[in-house]
Coordinates of C-alpha atoms and ligand atoms in Angstrom, one line a residue:
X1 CA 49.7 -21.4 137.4
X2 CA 51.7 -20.7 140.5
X3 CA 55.8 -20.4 140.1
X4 CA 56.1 -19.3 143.6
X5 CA 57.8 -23.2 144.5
X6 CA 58.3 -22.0 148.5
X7 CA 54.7 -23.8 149.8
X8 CA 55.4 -27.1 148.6
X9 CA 57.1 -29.2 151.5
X10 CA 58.6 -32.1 148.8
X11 CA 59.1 -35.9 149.6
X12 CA 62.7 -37.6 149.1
X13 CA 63.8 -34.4 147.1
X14 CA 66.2 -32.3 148.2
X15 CA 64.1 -29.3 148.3
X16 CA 66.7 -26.2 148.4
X17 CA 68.6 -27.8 145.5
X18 CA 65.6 -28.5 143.1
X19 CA 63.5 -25.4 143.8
X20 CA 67.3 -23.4 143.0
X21 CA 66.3 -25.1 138.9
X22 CA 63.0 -27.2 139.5
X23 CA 62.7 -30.1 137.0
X24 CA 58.6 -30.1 136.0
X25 CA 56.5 -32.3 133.8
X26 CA 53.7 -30.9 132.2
X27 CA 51.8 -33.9 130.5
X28 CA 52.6 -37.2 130.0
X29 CA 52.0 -39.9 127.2
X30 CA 52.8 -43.6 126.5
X31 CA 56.8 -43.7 126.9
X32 CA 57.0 -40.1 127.5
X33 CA 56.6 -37.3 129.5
X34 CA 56.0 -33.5 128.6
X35 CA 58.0 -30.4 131.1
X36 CA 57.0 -27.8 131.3
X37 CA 58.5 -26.1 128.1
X38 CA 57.4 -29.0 126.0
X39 CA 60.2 -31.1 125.5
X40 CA 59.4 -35.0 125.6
X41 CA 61.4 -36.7 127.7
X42 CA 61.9 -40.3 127.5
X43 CA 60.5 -42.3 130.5
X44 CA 63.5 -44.7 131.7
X45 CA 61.7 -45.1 134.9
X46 CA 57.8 -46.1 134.8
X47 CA 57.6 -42.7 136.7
X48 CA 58.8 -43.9 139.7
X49 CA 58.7 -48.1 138.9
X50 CA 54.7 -47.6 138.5
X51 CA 53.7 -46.9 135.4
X52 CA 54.3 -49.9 133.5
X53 CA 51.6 -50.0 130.9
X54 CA 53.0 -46.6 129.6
X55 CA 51.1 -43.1 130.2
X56 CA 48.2 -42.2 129.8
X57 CA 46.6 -45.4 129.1
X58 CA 43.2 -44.9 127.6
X59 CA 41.3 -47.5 128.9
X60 CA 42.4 -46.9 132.1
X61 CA 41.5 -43.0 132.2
X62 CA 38.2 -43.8 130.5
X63 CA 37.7 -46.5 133.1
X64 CA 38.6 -43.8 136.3
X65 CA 36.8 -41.2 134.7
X66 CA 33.4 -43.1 134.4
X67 CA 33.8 -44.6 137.8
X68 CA 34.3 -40.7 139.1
X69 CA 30.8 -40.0 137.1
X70 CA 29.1 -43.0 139.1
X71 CA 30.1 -43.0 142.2
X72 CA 32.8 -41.0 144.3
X73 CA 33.5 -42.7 147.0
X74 CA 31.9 -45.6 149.3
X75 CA 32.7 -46.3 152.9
X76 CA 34.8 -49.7 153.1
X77 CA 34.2 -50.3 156.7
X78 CA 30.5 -52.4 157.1
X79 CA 29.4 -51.3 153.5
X80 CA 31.0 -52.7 150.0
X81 CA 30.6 -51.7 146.3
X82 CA 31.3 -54.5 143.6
X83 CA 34.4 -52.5 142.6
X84 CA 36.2 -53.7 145.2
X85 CA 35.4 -57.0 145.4
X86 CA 35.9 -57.6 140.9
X87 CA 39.5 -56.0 142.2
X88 CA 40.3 -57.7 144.7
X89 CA 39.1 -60.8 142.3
X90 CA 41.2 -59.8 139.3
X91 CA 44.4 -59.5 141.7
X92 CA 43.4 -62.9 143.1
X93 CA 43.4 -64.6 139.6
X94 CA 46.9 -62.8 138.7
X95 CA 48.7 -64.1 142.0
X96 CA 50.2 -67.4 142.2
X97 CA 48.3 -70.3 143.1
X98 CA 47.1 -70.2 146.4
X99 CA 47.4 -66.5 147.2
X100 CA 43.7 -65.8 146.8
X101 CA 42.6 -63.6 149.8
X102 CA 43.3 -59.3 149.3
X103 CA 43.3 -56.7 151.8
X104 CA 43.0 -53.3 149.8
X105 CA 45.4 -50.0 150.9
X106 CA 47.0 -47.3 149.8
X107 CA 50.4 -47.6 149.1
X108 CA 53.3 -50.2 148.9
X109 CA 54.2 -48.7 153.0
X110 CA 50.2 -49.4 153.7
X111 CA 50.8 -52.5 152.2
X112 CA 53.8 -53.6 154.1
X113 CA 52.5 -52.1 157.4
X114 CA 49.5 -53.9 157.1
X115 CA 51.4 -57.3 155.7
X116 CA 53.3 -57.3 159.0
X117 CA 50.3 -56.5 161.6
X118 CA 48.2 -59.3 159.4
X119 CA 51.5 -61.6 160.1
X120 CA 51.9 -60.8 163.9
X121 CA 47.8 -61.0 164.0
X122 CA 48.0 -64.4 162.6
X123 CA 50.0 -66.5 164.8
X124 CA 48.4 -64.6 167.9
X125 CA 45.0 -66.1 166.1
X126 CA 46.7 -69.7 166.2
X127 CA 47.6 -69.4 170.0
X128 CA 51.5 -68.5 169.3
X129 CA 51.6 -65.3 170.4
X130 CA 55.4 -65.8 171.3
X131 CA 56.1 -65.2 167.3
X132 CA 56.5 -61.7 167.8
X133 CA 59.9 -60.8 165.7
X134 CA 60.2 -59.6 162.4
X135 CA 63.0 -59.9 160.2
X136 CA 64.3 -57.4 157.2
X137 CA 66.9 -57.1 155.2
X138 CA 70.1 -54.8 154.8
X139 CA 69.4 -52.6 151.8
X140 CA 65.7 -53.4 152.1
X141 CA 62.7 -50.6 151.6
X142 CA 59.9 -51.0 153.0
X143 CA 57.8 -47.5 152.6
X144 CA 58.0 -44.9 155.3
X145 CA 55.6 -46.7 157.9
X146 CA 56.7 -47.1 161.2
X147 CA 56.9 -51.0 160.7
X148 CA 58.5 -50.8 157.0
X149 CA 61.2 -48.1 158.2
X150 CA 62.2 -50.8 161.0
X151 CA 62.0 -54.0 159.0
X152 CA 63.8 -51.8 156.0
X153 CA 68.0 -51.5 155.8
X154 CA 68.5 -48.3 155.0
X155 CA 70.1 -46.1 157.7
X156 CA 68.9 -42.5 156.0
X157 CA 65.8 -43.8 156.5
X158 CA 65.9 -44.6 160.2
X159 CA 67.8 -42.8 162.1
X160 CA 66.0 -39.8 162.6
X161 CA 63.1 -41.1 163.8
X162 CA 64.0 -43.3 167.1
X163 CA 64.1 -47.4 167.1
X164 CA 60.5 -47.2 165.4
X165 CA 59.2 -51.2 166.0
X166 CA 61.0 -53.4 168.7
X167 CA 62.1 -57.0 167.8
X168 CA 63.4 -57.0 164.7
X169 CA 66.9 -58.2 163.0
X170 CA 68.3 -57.7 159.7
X171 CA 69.8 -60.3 157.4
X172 CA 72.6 -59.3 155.3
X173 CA 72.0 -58.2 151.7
X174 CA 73.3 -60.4 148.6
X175 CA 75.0 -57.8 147.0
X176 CA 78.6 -59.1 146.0
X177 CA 80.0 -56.9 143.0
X178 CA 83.5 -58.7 144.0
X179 CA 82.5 -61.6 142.9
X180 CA 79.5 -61.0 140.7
X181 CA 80.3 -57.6 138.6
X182 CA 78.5 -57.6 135.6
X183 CA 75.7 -60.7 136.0
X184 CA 73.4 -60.7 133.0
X185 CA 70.3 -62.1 134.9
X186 CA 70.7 -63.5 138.5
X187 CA 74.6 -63.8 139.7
X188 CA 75.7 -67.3 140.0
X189 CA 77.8 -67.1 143.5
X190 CA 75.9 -65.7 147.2
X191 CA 72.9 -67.9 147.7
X192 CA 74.7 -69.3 150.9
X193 CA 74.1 -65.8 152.7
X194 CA 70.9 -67.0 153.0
X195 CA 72.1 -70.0 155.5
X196 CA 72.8 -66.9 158.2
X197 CA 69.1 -66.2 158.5
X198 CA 69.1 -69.9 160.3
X199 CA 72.8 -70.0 161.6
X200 CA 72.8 -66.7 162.7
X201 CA 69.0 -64.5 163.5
X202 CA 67.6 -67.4 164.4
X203 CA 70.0 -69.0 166.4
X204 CA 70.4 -65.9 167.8
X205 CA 66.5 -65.2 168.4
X206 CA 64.8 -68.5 168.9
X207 CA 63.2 -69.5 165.3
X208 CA 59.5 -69.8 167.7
X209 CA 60.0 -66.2 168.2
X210 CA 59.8 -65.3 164.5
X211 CA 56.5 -64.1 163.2
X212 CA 57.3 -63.4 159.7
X213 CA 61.1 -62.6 157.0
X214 CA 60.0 -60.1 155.0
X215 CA 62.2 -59.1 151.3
X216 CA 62.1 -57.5 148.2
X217 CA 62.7 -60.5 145.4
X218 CA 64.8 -58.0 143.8
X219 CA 66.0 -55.1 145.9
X220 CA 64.9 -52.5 143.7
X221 CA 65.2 -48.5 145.8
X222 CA 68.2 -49.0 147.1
X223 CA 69.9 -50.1 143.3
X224 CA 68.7 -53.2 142.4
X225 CA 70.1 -56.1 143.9
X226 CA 69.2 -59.4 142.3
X227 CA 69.5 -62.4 144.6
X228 CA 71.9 -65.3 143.6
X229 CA 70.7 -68.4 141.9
X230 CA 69.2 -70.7 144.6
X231 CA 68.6 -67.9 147.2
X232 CA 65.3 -67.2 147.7
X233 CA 64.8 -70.9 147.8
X234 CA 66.5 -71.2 150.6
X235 CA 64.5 -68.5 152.4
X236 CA 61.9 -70.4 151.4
X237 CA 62.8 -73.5 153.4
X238 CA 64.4 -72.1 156.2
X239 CA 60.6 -70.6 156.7
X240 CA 59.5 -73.9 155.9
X241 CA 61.0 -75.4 158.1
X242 CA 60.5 -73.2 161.3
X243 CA 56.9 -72.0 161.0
X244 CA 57.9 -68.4 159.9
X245 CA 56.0 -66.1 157.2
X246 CA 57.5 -65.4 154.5
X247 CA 56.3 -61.7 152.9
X248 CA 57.4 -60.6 149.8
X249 CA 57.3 -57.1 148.9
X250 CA 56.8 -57.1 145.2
X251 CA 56.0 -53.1 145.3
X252 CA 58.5 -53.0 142.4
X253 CA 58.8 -56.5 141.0
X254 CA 55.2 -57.1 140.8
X255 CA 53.1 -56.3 137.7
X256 CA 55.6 -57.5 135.0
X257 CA 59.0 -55.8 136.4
X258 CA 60.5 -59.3 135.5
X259 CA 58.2 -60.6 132.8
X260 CA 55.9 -62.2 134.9
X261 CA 52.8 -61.3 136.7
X262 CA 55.1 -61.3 140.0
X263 CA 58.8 -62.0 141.2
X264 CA 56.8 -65.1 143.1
X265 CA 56.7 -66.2 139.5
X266 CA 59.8 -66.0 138.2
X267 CA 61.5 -67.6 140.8
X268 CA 59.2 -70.2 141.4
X269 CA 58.6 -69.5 144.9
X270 CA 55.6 -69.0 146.4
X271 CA 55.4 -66.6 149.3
X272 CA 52.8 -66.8 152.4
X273 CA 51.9 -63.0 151.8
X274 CA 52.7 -60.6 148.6
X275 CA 52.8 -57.1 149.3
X276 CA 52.4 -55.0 146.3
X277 CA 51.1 -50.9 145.0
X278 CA 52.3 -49.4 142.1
X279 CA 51.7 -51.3 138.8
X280 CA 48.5 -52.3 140.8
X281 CA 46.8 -49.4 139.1
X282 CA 49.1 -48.1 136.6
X283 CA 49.9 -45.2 139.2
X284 CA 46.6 -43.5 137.3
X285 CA 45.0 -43.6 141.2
X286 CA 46.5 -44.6 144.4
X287 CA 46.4 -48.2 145.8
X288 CA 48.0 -51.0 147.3
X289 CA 46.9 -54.5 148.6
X290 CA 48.4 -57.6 150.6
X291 CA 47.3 -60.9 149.0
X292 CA 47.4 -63.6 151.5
X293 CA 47.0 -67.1 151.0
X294 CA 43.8 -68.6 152.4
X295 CA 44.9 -70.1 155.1
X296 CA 45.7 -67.0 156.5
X297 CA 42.4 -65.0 156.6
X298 CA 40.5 -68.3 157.2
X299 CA 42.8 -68.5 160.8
X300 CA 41.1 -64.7 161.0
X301 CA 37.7 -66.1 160.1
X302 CA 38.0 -68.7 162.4
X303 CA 39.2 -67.3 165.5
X304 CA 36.8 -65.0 165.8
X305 CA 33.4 -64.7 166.9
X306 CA 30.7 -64.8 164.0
X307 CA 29.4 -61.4 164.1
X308 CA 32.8 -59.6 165.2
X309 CA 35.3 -57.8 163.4
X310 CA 38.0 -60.0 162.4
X311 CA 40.9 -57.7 161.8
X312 CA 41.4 -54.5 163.5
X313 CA 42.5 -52.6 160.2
X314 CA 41.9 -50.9 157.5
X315 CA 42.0 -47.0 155.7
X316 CA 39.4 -44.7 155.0
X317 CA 40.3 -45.6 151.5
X318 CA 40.6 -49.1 151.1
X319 CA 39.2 -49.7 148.0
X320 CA 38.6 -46.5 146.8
X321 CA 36.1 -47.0 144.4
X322 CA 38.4 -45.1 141.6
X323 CA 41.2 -47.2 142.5
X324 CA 39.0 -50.2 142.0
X325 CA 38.4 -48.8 138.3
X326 CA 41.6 -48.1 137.5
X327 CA 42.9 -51.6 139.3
X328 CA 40.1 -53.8 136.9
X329 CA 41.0 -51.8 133.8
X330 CA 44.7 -52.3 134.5
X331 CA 45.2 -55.8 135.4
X332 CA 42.6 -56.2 131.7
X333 CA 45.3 -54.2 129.8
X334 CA 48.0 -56.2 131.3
X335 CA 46.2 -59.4 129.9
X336 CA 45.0 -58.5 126.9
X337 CA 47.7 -56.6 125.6
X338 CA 50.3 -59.4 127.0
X339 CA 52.3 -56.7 129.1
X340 CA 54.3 -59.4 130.7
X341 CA 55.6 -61.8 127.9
X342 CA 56.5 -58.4 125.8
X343 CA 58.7 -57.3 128.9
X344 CA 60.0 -61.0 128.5
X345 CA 60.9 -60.8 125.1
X346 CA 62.4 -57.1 125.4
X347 CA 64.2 -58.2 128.5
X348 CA 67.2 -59.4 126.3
X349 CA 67.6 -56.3 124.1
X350 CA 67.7 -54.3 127.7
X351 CA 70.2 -56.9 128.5
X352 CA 72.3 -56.4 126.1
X353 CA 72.2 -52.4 125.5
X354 CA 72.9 -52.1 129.4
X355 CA 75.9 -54.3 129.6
X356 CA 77.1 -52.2 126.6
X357 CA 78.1 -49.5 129.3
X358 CA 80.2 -51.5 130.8
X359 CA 83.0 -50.2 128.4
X360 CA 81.6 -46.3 129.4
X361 CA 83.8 -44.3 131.8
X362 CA 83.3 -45.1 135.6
X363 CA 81.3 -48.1 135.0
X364 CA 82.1 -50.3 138.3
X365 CA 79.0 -52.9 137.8
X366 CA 75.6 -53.5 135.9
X367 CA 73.2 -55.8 136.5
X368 CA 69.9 -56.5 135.4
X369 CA 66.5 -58.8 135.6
X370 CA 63.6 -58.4 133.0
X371 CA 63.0 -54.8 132.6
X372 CA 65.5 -53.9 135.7
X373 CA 68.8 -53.3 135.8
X374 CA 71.2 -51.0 138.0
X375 CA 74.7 -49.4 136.4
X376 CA 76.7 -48.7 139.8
X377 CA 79.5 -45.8 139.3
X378 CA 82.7 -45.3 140.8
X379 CA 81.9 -42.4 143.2
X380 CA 83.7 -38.9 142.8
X381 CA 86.2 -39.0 146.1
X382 CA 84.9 -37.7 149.2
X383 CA 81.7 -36.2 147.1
X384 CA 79.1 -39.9 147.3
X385 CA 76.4 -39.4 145.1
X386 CA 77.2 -36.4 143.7
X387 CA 78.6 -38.5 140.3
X388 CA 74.9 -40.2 139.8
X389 CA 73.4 -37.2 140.2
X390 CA 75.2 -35.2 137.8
X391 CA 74.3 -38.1 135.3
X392 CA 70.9 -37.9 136.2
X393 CA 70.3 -34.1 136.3
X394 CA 72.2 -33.7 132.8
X395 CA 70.0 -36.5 131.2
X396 CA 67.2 -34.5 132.3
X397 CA 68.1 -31.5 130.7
X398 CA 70.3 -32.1 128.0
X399 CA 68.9 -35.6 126.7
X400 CA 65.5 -35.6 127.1
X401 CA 65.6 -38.8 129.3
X402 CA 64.5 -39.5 133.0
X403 CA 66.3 -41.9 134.8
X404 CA 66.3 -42.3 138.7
X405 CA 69.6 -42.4 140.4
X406 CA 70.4 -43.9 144.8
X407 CA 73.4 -43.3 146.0
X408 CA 76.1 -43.7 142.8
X409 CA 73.4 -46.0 141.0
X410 CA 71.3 -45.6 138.3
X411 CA 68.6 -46.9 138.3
X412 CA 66.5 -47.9 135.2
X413 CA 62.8 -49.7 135.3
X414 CA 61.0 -48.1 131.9
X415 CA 57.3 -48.5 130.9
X416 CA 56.9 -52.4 129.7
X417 CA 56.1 -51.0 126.0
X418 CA 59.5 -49.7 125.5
X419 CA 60.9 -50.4 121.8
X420 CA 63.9 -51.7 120.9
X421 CA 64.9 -47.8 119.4
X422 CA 63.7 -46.3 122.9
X423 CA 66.0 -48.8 124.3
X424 CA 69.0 -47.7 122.3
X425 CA 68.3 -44.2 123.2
X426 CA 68.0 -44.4 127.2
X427 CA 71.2 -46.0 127.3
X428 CA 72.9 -44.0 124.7
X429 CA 72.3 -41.4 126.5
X430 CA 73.4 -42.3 129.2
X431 CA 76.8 -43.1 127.8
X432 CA 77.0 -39.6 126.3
X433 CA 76.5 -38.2 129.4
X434 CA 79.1 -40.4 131.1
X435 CA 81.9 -39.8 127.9
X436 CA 81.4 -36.3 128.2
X437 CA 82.2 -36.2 132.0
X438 CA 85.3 -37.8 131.1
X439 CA 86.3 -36.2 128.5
Ligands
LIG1 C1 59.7 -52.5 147.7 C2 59.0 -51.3 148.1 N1 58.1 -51.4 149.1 C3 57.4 -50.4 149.5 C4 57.5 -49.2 148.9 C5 56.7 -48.0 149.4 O1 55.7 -47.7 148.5 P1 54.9 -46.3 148.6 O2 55.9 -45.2 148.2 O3 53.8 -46.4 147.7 O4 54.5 -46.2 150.0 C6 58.3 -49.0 147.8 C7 58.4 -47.8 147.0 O5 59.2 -47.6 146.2 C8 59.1 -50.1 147.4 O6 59.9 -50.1 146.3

């Protein structure tokens, strides 16, 4: 094995500082993962909020590794394989009512790129191609596409790479720790920010010039912001009522995050478009999807000619025939092993052991959702992020535990089979590491 660490150009890592004392995983197993000198390390984040049936799942990796023996690969533009279509039914059986129609990628930025081309697309198909505007969100994360860097709300991401997509506004984010500090489940005061998307963008705009809102249910990368009671209903309407799409990018939230299949669910509101990656597969293989409802691929269907290509989209690897696999055997294990309703009923015990921090040193806010929550620190002055990171760095090596830190917040989103002792010990440690850099 190579130790020379200089070839690999890493993603969202800042590369001089971890290749000074790289972190490694070796192997990886149900709640756990393996570095490289063997220690198991407790897996407070699904890897990175994907692996939510745990590591290593063995019907899963059966399920890849006899779809690799079969058949490697098929090409998804004029040919099919049943994979892809049992996937893309499985998905459609999951989703909320009406959602029934999936467009395979390969990531949750595919996903969202593609979401927001299939939105613009669509009303140009009805004959209102004036509905050219997107709207994001403050705080939101989109992937690393073009269109999901502009409709996304977070300036790190932007600004070094010009104005990226034109027409598009941001709403404001609900985050409100002065007023909401320490919500077990979704904070009671905030859901009138959502009456600025009509009193203000699209005042501003002209609502017919609005192609599609596009959100996170619960902000997840940028440290989990859960919207206030009643907010996302709003939303809702205020699409409703103006003809405007409403996408929601359940990248995180989807596959259980909440105790439900998706955040759709838990809230009780039914998006026009779901965007999701991830969970999708268990992580084992990359893939994401869009799952429109009907009415939007039949307006495809419809408007154009009978023997012409309806959408001008797609990747070399939609549908990857071992994503399909490990998609089918996911979505089963889900099902049968009642993934989601055992998030539900660990939800509380989460609850509880992460608003025990709020007596830990420089503890500003938590908040949690399901099997989500966020611990926000008071930053070191003049040195932002450095405290988070120092918490996350020395859970690492000196309690065996990953957790996943933006900005001064920690982040936590385990594997849905967490116990209740696993529970105790993610947040424990966390506490020891936050006494001892008090002390
Ligand atoms: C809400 C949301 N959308 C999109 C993405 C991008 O997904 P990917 O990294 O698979 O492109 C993420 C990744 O964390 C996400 O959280």
């Amino acid at each position: 094995m190579t130790t020379d660490t200089s070839y690999y150009w890493m993603p969202f890592t800042a590369n001089r500082q971890f290749k000074a004392r790289p972190r490694m995983m070796k192997s990886a197993l149900g709640m756990h993962y393996f570095a490289e000198d063997g220690r198991p390390v407790l897996d407070g984040t699904a890897g990175l909020w994907c692996v939510n049936a745990g590591h290593g799942h063995p019907m899963i990796t059966e399920a890849v590794a006899q779809q690799a023996r079969v058949m490697d690969f098929a090409p998804p533009f004029q040919m099919g394989h049943e994979g892809a279509f049992e996937a893309a039914r499985s998905l459609a059986l999951m989703a909320p009512e009406g959602l029934n129609r999936v467009f395979f990628c390969n990531s949750g930025s595919e996903a969202v790129d593609t979401a927001l081309k299939m939105a613009l697309a669509y009303h140009r198909m009805r004959g209102d191609s004036l509905r050219t505007r997107l709207i994001g969100r403050e705080r939101g994360y989109h992937g690393v596409g073009f269109g999901g860097i502009a409709v996304g709300g977070i300036a790190g991401n932007r600004k070094h790479f010009g104005p990226a997509l034109p027409g598009v506004d941001h709403l404001r984010h609900p985050l409100d720790i002065a007023r909401n500090a320490f919500s077990r489940g979704l904070p009671e005061q905030g859901a009138e920010i959502a009456d600025e998307f009509e009193q203000r963008l699209l005042a501003l705009h002209d609502p017919a010039t609005v192609a599609a809102l596009i959100v996170e249910p619960v902000q997840g990368s940028t440290g989990v912001i859960i919207p206030p009671k009643g907010y996302l209903q709003k939303l809702r309407a205020i699409c409703d009522k103006y003809g405007i799409l409403l996408i929601f990018d359940e990248v995180i939230t989807g596959f259980g995050r909440l105790g439900t299949a998706f955040a759709a669910d838990y809230f009780g509101v039914v998006p026009d478009m779901i965007c999701c990656a991830k969970g999708l597969t268990n992580a084992m293989v990359p893939m994401g999807a869009v799952i429109a409802k009907q009415a939007i691929h039949d307006t495809f269907m419809e408007a154009a000619p009978e023997n012409a290509i309806e959408f001008y989209h797609g990747y070399t690897y939609s549908g990857h025939p071992l994503a399909c696999a490990a998609a089918i055997a996911t979505l089963e294990v889900y099902h049968s092993e009642r993934m989601f309703a055992r998030a539900a009923e660990k939800a509380p015990a989460f609850e509880e052991a992460a608003h025990a921090l709020r007596k830990a040193p420089y503890v500003k806010d938590v908040r949690n959702l399901g099997l989500v929550c966020g611990i926000e620190l008071e930053p070191i002055p003049g040195r932002p992020t450095a405290r988070a990171y120092e918490v996350f760095e020395r859970c690492f090596w000196e309690q065996n535990v990953l957790i996943r830190t933006t900005g001064d917040i920690i982040a936590l989103s385990p594997p849905l089979i967490i116990d209740d002792t696993q529970i105790e010990r993610l947040f424990d440690a966390i506490t020891r590491v936050l006494r001892s850099m008090a002390d």
